Amino acid sequence: MPYTVVERELELRLILAPERSIPVPALLGYRTDDPYAVHIAFHINSEHPVHWTFSRELLIEGVFRPCGHGDVRVWPTKAEGRSVVLMALSSPDGDALLEAPSAQVSAWLERTLRVVPPGTEAEQLGIDDALDQLLAQ
């Protein structure tokens, strides 16, 4: 079954200190064959991009209010008069605080929600069809 991909290239800022950050090219990705997740790939002076996958619902909520715990936390704030979304990512390899422009993230999320509206994610997986086929045998 073919699936749909919704992507958006944008520039994140890797926050190194309160007054110091560096630009980080990133690619936001959403696939209908993995409807509960968002994927972010970014380059931080490495040969291969760093990939993170986490809940689409977490990112949607994080555009409006602080959410998440553990490895991924997301919250809205203002930076130099601009609305931004901060993403704190933690792994055994290290921690990163990334800043993304709220308008661009929100516009991309709206595109994903048009492709797969909230509450219809399970339909994308075809679990009901597979169960019907299995039980029919």
Coordinates of N, CA, C and O in Angstrom, one line a residue:
M1 N 0.8 -1.2 0.0 CA 0.0 0.0 0.0 C 0.9 1.2 0.0 O 1.8 1.4 0.9
P2 N 0.7 2.2 -0.9 CA 1.5 3.4 -1.0 C 1.2 4.3 0.2 O 0.1 4.3 0.7
Y3 N 2.2 5.0 0.6 CA 2.0 6.0 1.7 C 2.4 7.4 1.3 O 3.1 7.6 0.3
T4 N 2.0 8.3 2.0 CA 2.2 9.8 1.7 C 3.3 10.3 2.7 O 3.3 9.9 3.9
V5 N 4.1 11.1 2.2 CA 5.2 11.8 3.0 C 4.9 13.3 3.0 O 4.7 13.9 1.9
V6 N 5.0 13.9 4.2 CA 4.9 15.3 4.3 C 6.3 15.8 4.9 O 6.6 15.4 6.0
E7 N 7.0 16.6 4.1 CA 8.3 17.0 4.6 C 8.4 18.5 4.6 O 7.7 19.2 3.8
R8 N 9.4 19.0 5.4 CA 9.6 20.5 5.4 C 11.1 20.7 5.8 O 11.5 20.2 6.9
E9 N 11.8 21.4 5.0 CA 13.2 21.8 5.4 C 13.1 23.1 6.1 O 12.3 24.0 5.7
L10 N 13.9 23.2 7.1 CA 13.9 24.5 7.8 C 15.2 24.6 8.6 O 16.0 23.6 8.8
E11 N 15.5 25.7 9.1 CA 16.7 25.9 9.9 C 16.4 26.0 11.3 O 15.6 26.9 11.7
L12 N 16.9 25.1 12.1 CA 16.8 25.1 13.5 C 18.0 25.9 14.1 O 18.9 26.2 13.4
R13 N 17.9 26.2 15.4 CA 19.1 26.8 16.1 C 19.4 25.9 17.2 O 18.6 25.5 18.0
L14 N 20.7 25.5 17.3 CA 21.2 24.7 18.4 C 21.6 25.7 19.4 O 22.6 26.5 19.2
I15 N 21.0 25.7 20.6 CA 21.3 26.6 21.7 C 22.5 26.1 22.4 O 22.4 25.0 23.1
L16 N 23.6 26.8 22.4 CA 24.8 26.4 23.1 C 24.9 27.1 24.4 O 25.5 26.5 25.4
A17 N 24.4 28.3 24.6 CA 24.4 29.1 25.8 C 23.3 30.1 25.7 O 22.8 30.3 24.6
P18 N 23.0 30.8 26.7 CA 21.9 31.7 26.7 C 22.0 32.8 25.5 O 21.0 33.1 24.9
E19 N 23.2 33.2 25.2 CA 23.4 34.2 24.1 C 24.1 33.6 22.9 O 24.6 34.4 22.1
R20 N 24.2 32.3 22.8 CA 25.0 31.7 21.7 C 24.2 30.5 21.1 O 23.9 29.6 21.9
S21 N 24.1 30.6 19.8 CA 23.4 29.4 19.1 C 24.0 29.4 17.7 O 24.6 30.3 17.2
I22 N 23.9 28.2 17.1 CA 24.4 28.0 15.7 C 23.2 27.4 14.9 O 22.4 26.7 15.4
P23 N 23.2 27.8 13.6 CA 22.2 27.3 12.7 C 22.4 25.8 12.4 O 23.5 25.3 12.3
V24 N 21.3 25.1 12.3 CA 21.3 23.7 12.0 C 20.3 23.3 11.0 O 19.1 23.5 11.3
P25 N 20.7 23.0 9.8 CA 19.7 22.6 8.8 C 19.0 21.3 9.2 O 19.6 20.4 9.7
A26 N 17.7 21.3 9.0 CA 16.9 20.2 9.5 C 15.8 19.8 8.5 O 15.4 20.6 7.7
L27 N 15.3 18.6 8.6 CA 14.2 18.1 7.7 C 13.2 17.5 8.7 O 13.5 16.5 9.4
L28 N 12.0 18.1 8.7 CA 10.9 17.5 9.4 C 10.2 16.5 8.5 O 10.0 16.8 7.3
G29 N 9.9 15.3 8.9 CA 9.2 14.3 8.1 C 8.1 13.7 8.8 O 8.1 13.5 10.0
Y30 N 7.0 13.4 8.0 CA 5.9 12.6 8.5 C 5.5 11.7 7.4 O 5.4 12.0 6.3
R31 N 5.2 10.4 7.8 CA 4.8 9.4 6.8 C 3.5 8.7 7.3 O 3.4 8.4 8.5
T32 N 2.6 8.5 6.4 CA 1.3 7.9 6.7 C 1.5 6.5 7.1 O 0.6 5.9 7.7
D33 N 2.6 5.8 6.8 CA 2.8 4.4 7.2 C 3.4 4.4 8.7 O 3.5 3.3 9.2
D34 N 3.6 5.5 9.3 CA 4.1 5.7 10.7 C 3.3 6.8 11.2 O 3.9 7.9 11.6
P35 N 1.9 6.7 11.3 CA 1.1 7.9 11.5 C 1.1 8.6 12.9 O 0.7 9.7 13.0
Y36 N 1.7 7.9 13.9 CA 1.8 8.5 15.2 C 3.1 9.3 15.4 O 3.2 9.9 16.5
A37 N 4.0 9.2 14.5 CA 5.4 9.7 14.8 C 5.7 10.9 13.8 O 5.2 11.0 12.7
V38 N 6.6 11.7 14.3 CA 7.3 12.7 13.5 C 8.7 12.4 13.5 O 9.3 11.8 14.5
H39 N 9.4 12.7 12.4 CA 10.8 12.4 12.3 C 11.6 13.7 12.0 O 11.1 14.5 11.2
I40 N 12.7 13.9 12.7 CA 13.5 15.1 12.5 C 14.9 14.6 12.2 O 15.5 13.8 13.0
A41 N 15.5 15.1 11.1 CA 16.9 14.8 10.8 C 17.6 16.1 10.7 O 17.2 17.0 10.1
F42 N 18.8 16.2 11.4 CA 19.5 17.4 11.4 C 21.0 17.2 11.3 O 21.5 16.1 11.8
H43 N 21.8 18.1 10.8 CA 23.2 18.0 10.7 C 23.9 18.9 11.7 O 23.6 20.1 11.7
I44 N 24.8 18.3 12.5 CA 25.5 19.0 13.5 C 27.0 18.7 13.3 O 27.6 18.0 14.2
N45 N 27.6 19.1 12.2 CA 29.0 18.9 12.0 C 29.4 17.4 12.1 O 30.4 17.1 12.6
S46 N 28.6 16.6 11.5 CA 28.8 15.2 11.5 C 28.7 14.6 10.1 O 28.0 15.2 9.2
E47 N 29.3 13.5 9.8 CA 29.2 12.9 8.5 C 27.8 12.5 8.1 O 27.3 12.6 7.0
H48 N 27.0 12.0 9.1 CA 25.6 11.6 8.9 C 24.7 12.4 9.7 O 25.1 12.8 10.8
P49 N 23.5 12.6 9.2 CA 22.5 13.4 10.0 C 22.1 12.7 11.3 O 22.2 11.4 11.4
V50 N 21.7 13.4 12.3 CA 21.2 12.9 13.5 C 19.7 12.7 13.3 O 19.0 13.7 12.9
H51 N 19.1 11.6 13.7 CA 17.7 11.3 13.5 C 17.0 11.2 14.9 O 17.5 10.5 15.7
W52 N 15.9 11.9 15.0 CA 15.0 11.7 16.2 C 13.6 11.4 15.7 O 13.1 12.0 14.7
T53 N 13.0 10.5 16.4 CA 11.6 10.2 16.1 C 10.8 10.3 17.5 O 11.3 9.8 18.5
F54 N 9.7 11.0 17.4 CA 8.9 11.1 18.6 C 7.4 11.3 18.2 O 7.1 11.5 17.0
S55 N 6.5 11.4 19.2 CA 5.1 11.4 19.0 C 4.7 12.7 18.3 O 5.1 13.8 18.7
R56 N 3.9 12.6 17.2 CA 3.3 13.8 16.6 C 2.5 14.6 17.6 O 2.5 15.8 17.6
E57 N 1.7 13.9 18.4 CA 0.9 14.5 19.4 C 1.7 15.4 20.4 O 1.3 16.5 20.8
L58 N 2.9 14.9 20.7 CA 3.8 15.7 21.6 C 4.2 17.0 21.0 O 4.2 18.0 21.6
L59 N 4.6 16.9 19.7 CA 5.0 18.2 19.0 C 3.8 19.1 18.8 O 3.9 20.3 19.0
I60 N 2.6 18.6 18.5 CA 1.4 19.4 18.4 C 1.1 20.1 19.7 O 0.9 21.3 19.8
E61 N 1.1 19.4 20.8 CA 0.9 20.0 22.1 C 2.0 21.0 22.5 O 1.7 22.0 23.0
G62 N 3.2 20.6 22.2 CA 4.3 21.5 22.5 C 4.4 22.8 21.8 O 5.0 23.8 22.3
V63 N 3.6 23.0 20.7 CA 3.5 24.3 20.1 C 2.7 25.2 20.9 O 2.9 26.4 20.9
F64 N 1.8 24.7 21.8 CA 0.9 25.5 22.6 C 1.3 25.6 24.1 O 1.0 26.6 24.7
R65 N 1.9 24.5 24.6 CA 2.2 24.5 26.0 C 3.3 23.5 26.3 O 3.5 22.6 25.5
P66 N 4.0 23.7 27.4 CA 5.1 22.7 27.7 C 4.6 21.3 27.9 O 3.5 21.1 28.5
C67 N 5.3 20.4 27.3 CA 4.9 19.0 27.5 C 6.1 18.1 27.3 O 7.2 18.5 26.9
G68 N 5.9 16.8 27.6 CA 6.9 15.8 27.5 C 7.7 15.7 28.8 O 7.6 16.5 29.7
H69 N 8.4 14.6 28.8 CA 9.3 14.3 29.9 C 10.4 13.3 29.5 O 10.2 12.7 28.4
G70 N 11.4 13.2 30.2 CA 12.4 12.2 29.8 C 13.2 12.7 28.6 O 13.8 13.8 28.6
D71 N 13.3 11.9 27.6 CA 14.2 12.1 26.4 C 13.7 13.3 25.6 O 14.6 13.9 24.9
V72 N 12.4 13.6 25.5 CA 11.9 14.7 24.6 C 11.0 15.6 25.4 O 10.0 15.1 25.9
R73 N 11.3 16.8 25.4 CA 10.4 17.9 26.0 C 10.3 19.0 25.0 O 11.3 19.3 24.3
V74 N 9.1 19.5 24.9 CA 8.8 20.6 23.9 C 8.0 21.7 24.5 O 7.1 21.4 25.3
W75 N 8.3 22.9 24.2 CA 7.5 24.0 24.8 C 7.7 25.3 23.9 O 8.7 25.5 23.3
P76 N 6.6 26.1 23.9 CA 6.7 27.4 23.2 C 7.3 28.5 24.0 O 7.2 28.4 25.2
T77 N 7.9 29.4 23.3 CA 8.5 30.6 24.0 C 8.7 31.7 23.0 O 8.4 31.6 21.8
K78 N 9.3 32.8 23.5 CA 9.7 33.9 22.6 C 11.2 34.0 22.6 O 11.8 33.8 23.7
A79 N 11.8 34.3 21.5 CA 13.2 34.5 21.4 C 13.4 35.7 20.5 O 13.0 35.7 19.3
E80 N 14.0 36.8 21.0 CA 14.2 38.0 20.3 C 12.9 38.5 19.6 O 12.9 38.9 18.4
G81 N 11.8 38.4 20.3 CA 10.5 38.9 19.8 C 9.8 37.9 18.8 O 8.7 38.2 18.4
R82 N 10.4 36.8 18.6 CA 9.8 35.8 17.7 C 9.2 34.6 18.5 O 9.8 34.3 19.5
S83 N 8.1 34.1 18.0 CA 7.5 32.9 18.6 C 8.3 31.7 18.1 O 8.5 31.5 16.9
V84 N 8.8 30.9 19.0 CA 9.6 29.7 18.7 C 9.1 28.5 19.5 O 8.4 28.7 20.5
V85 N 9.5 27.3 19.1 CA 9.3 26.1 19.8 C 10.6 25.6 20.2 O 11.5 25.4 19.3
L86 N 10.8 25.3 21.5 CA 12.0 24.7 21.9 C 11.8 23.2 22.1 O 10.8 22.7 22.6
M87 N 12.9 22.4 21.7 CA 12.8 21.0 21.8 C 14.1 20.6 22.6 O 15.2 20.8 22.1
A88 N 13.9 20.0 23.7 CA 15.1 19.5 24.5 C 15.1 18.0 24.3 O 14.2 17.3 24.6
L89 N 16.2 17.5 23.7 CA 16.4 16.1 23.4 C 17.6 15.6 24.2 O 18.7 16.2 24.3
S90 N 17.4 14.4 24.8 CA 18.4 13.8 25.7 C 18.6 12.4 25.2 O 17.6 11.6 24.9
S91 N 19.9 12.0 25.1 CA 20.2 10.6 24.8 C 21.5 10.2 25.5 O 22.2 11.1 26.0
P92 N 21.9 8.9 25.4 CA 23.2 8.6 26.1 C 24.4 9.3 25.4 O 25.4 9.4 26.0
D93 N 24.2 9.7 24.1 CA 25.3 10.4 23.4 C 25.4 11.9 23.8 O 26.3 12.6 23.4
G94 N 24.3 12.4 24.5 CA 24.4 13.9 24.8 C 23.0 14.5 24.8 O 22.0 13.8 24.5
D95 N 23.0 15.8 25.1 CA 21.8 16.5 25.2 C 21.8 17.7 24.1 O 22.9 18.2 23.8
A96 N 20.7 18.1 23.7 CA 20.6 19.2 22.7 C 19.3 20.0 23.0 O 18.3 19.4 23.3
L97 N 19.5 21.3 22.9 CA 18.3 22.2 23.0 C 18.2 22.9 21.6 O 19.1 23.6 21.2
L98 N 17.1 22.6 20.9 CA 16.9 23.2 19.6 C 15.8 24.1 19.6 O 14.7 23.9 20.2
E99 N 15.9 25.2 18.8 CA 14.9 26.2 18.6 C 14.4 26.2 17.2 O 15.2 26.2 16.3
A100 N 13.1 26.1 17.0 CA 12.4 26.1 15.7 C 11.4 27.2 15.6 O 10.7 27.5 16.6
P101 N 11.3 27.8 14.4 CA 10.3 28.9 14.2 C 8.9 28.3 14.4 O 8.5 27.4 13.6
S102 N 8.1 28.8 15.3 CA 6.7 28.3 15.5 C 5.8 28.3 14.3 O 5.1 27.3 14.0
A103 N 5.9 29.4 13.5 CA 5.0 29.5 12.3 C 5.3 28.3 11.3 O 4.4 27.7 10.8
Q104 N 6.6 28.1 11.1 CA 6.9 27.0 10.1 C 6.6 25.6 10.6 O 6.1 24.8 9.9
V105 N 6.8 25.4 11.9 CA 6.5 24.1 12.5 C 5.0 23.9 12.5 O 4.4 22.8 12.1
S106 N 4.2 24.9 12.9 CA 2.7 24.9 12.9 C 2.2 24.6 11.5 O 1.3 23.8 11.3
A107 N 2.7 25.3 10.5 CA 2.2 25.1 9.1 C 2.5 23.7 8.7 O 1.6 23.1 8.0
W108 N 3.7 23.1 9.0 CA 4.0 21.8 8.6 C 3.0 20.8 9.3 O 2.5 19.8 8.7
L109 N 2.8 21.0 10.6 CA 1.9 20.1 11.4 C 0.5 20.2 10.8 O -0.2 19.1 10.8
E110 N 0.0 21.4 10.4 CA -1.3 21.5 9.8 C -1.4 20.6 8.5 O -2.4 20.0 8.3
R111 N -0.3 20.6 7.8 CA -0.3 19.7 6.6 C -0.4 18.2 7.0 O -1.1 17.5 6.3
T112 N 0.3 17.8 8.0 CA 0.2 16.4 8.5 C -1.2 16.1 9.0 O -1.7 15.0 8.7
L113 N -1.8 17.1 9.6 CA -3.2 16.9 10.1 C -4.2 16.8 9.0 O -5.3 16.1 9.2
R114 N -4.0 17.5 7.9 CA -4.9 17.3 6.8 C -4.8 16.0 6.1 O -5.7 15.4 5.6
V115 N -3.5 15.4 6.1 CA -3.3 14.1 5.5 C -3.9 13.0 6.4 O -4.5 12.1 5.9
V116 N -3.6 13.1 7.7 CA -4.1 12.1 8.7 C -4.7 12.9 9.9 O -3.9 13.4 10.8
P117 N -6.0 13.1 9.9 CA -6.6 13.9 11.0 C -6.4 13.1 12.3 O -6.3 11.9 12.3
P118 N -6.4 13.9 13.4 CA -6.3 13.3 14.7 C -7.4 12.3 15.0 O -8.5 12.5 14.6
G119 N -7.0 11.1 15.5 CA -8.0 10.1 15.8 C -8.1 9.1 14.7 O -8.8 8.0 14.8
T120 N -7.5 9.3 13.5 CA -7.6 8.4 12.4 C -6.3 7.7 12.1 O -6.2 7.0 11.1
E121 N -5.3 7.8 13.0 CA -4.0 7.2 12.8 C -4.1 5.7 12.6 O -3.4 5.2 11.7
A122 N -4.9 5.1 13.4 CA -4.9 3.6 13.4 C -5.5 3.1 12.0 O -5.1 2.0 11.6
E123 N -6.3 3.9 11.4 CA -6.8 3.5 10.1 C -5.7 3.4 9.0 O -5.8 2.6 8.1
Q124 N -4.7 4.2 9.2 CA -3.5 4.2 8.3 C -2.7 2.9 8.4 O -2.1 2.5 7.4
L125 N -2.8 2.3 9.5 CA -2.0 1.1 9.7 C -2.6 -0.2 9.2 O -2.0 -1.2 9.0
G126 N -3.9 -0.1 8.9 CA -4.6 -1.3 8.3 C -4.8 -2.4 9.2 O -5.0 -3.6 8.8
I127 N -4.7 -2.2 10.5 CA -4.8 -3.3 11.5 C -6.2 -3.9 11.5 O -6.3 -5.1 11.5
D128 N -7.3 -3.1 11.3 CA -8.6 -3.7 11.3 C -8.8 -4.6 10.1 O -9.3 -5.7 10.1
D129 N -8.2 -4.2 8.9 CA -8.3 -5.0 7.7 C -7.5 -6.3 7.9 O -8.0 -7.4 7.5
A130 N -6.4 -6.2 8.5 CA -5.5 -7.4 8.7 C -6.2 -8.4 9.6 O -6.2 -9.6 9.4
L131 N -6.8 -7.8 10.7 CA -7.6 -8.7 11.6 C -8.8 -9.3 10.9 O -9.0 -10.5 11.2
D132 N -9.5 -8.6 10.1 CA -10.6 -9.1 9.4 C -10.2 -10.3 8.5 O -10.8 -11.3 8.5
Q133 N -9.1 -10.1 7.8 CA -8.6 -11.2 6.9 C -8.1 -12.4 7.7 O -8.4 -13.5 7.4
L134 N -7.5 -12.1 8.9 CA -7.0 -13.2 9.7 C -8.2 -14.0 10.3 O -8.1 -15.3 10.3
L135 N -9.2 -13.3 10.7 CA -10.3 -14.0 11.4 C -11.2 -14.7 10.3 O -11.9 -15.6 10.6
A136 N -11.2 -14.2 9.1 CA -12.0 -14.8 8.0 C -11.4 -16.2 7.6 O -12.1 -17.0 7.0
Q137 N -10.2 -16.4 7.9 CA -9.6 -17.7 7.5 C -9.9 -18.8 8.3 O -10.1 -18.9 9.4

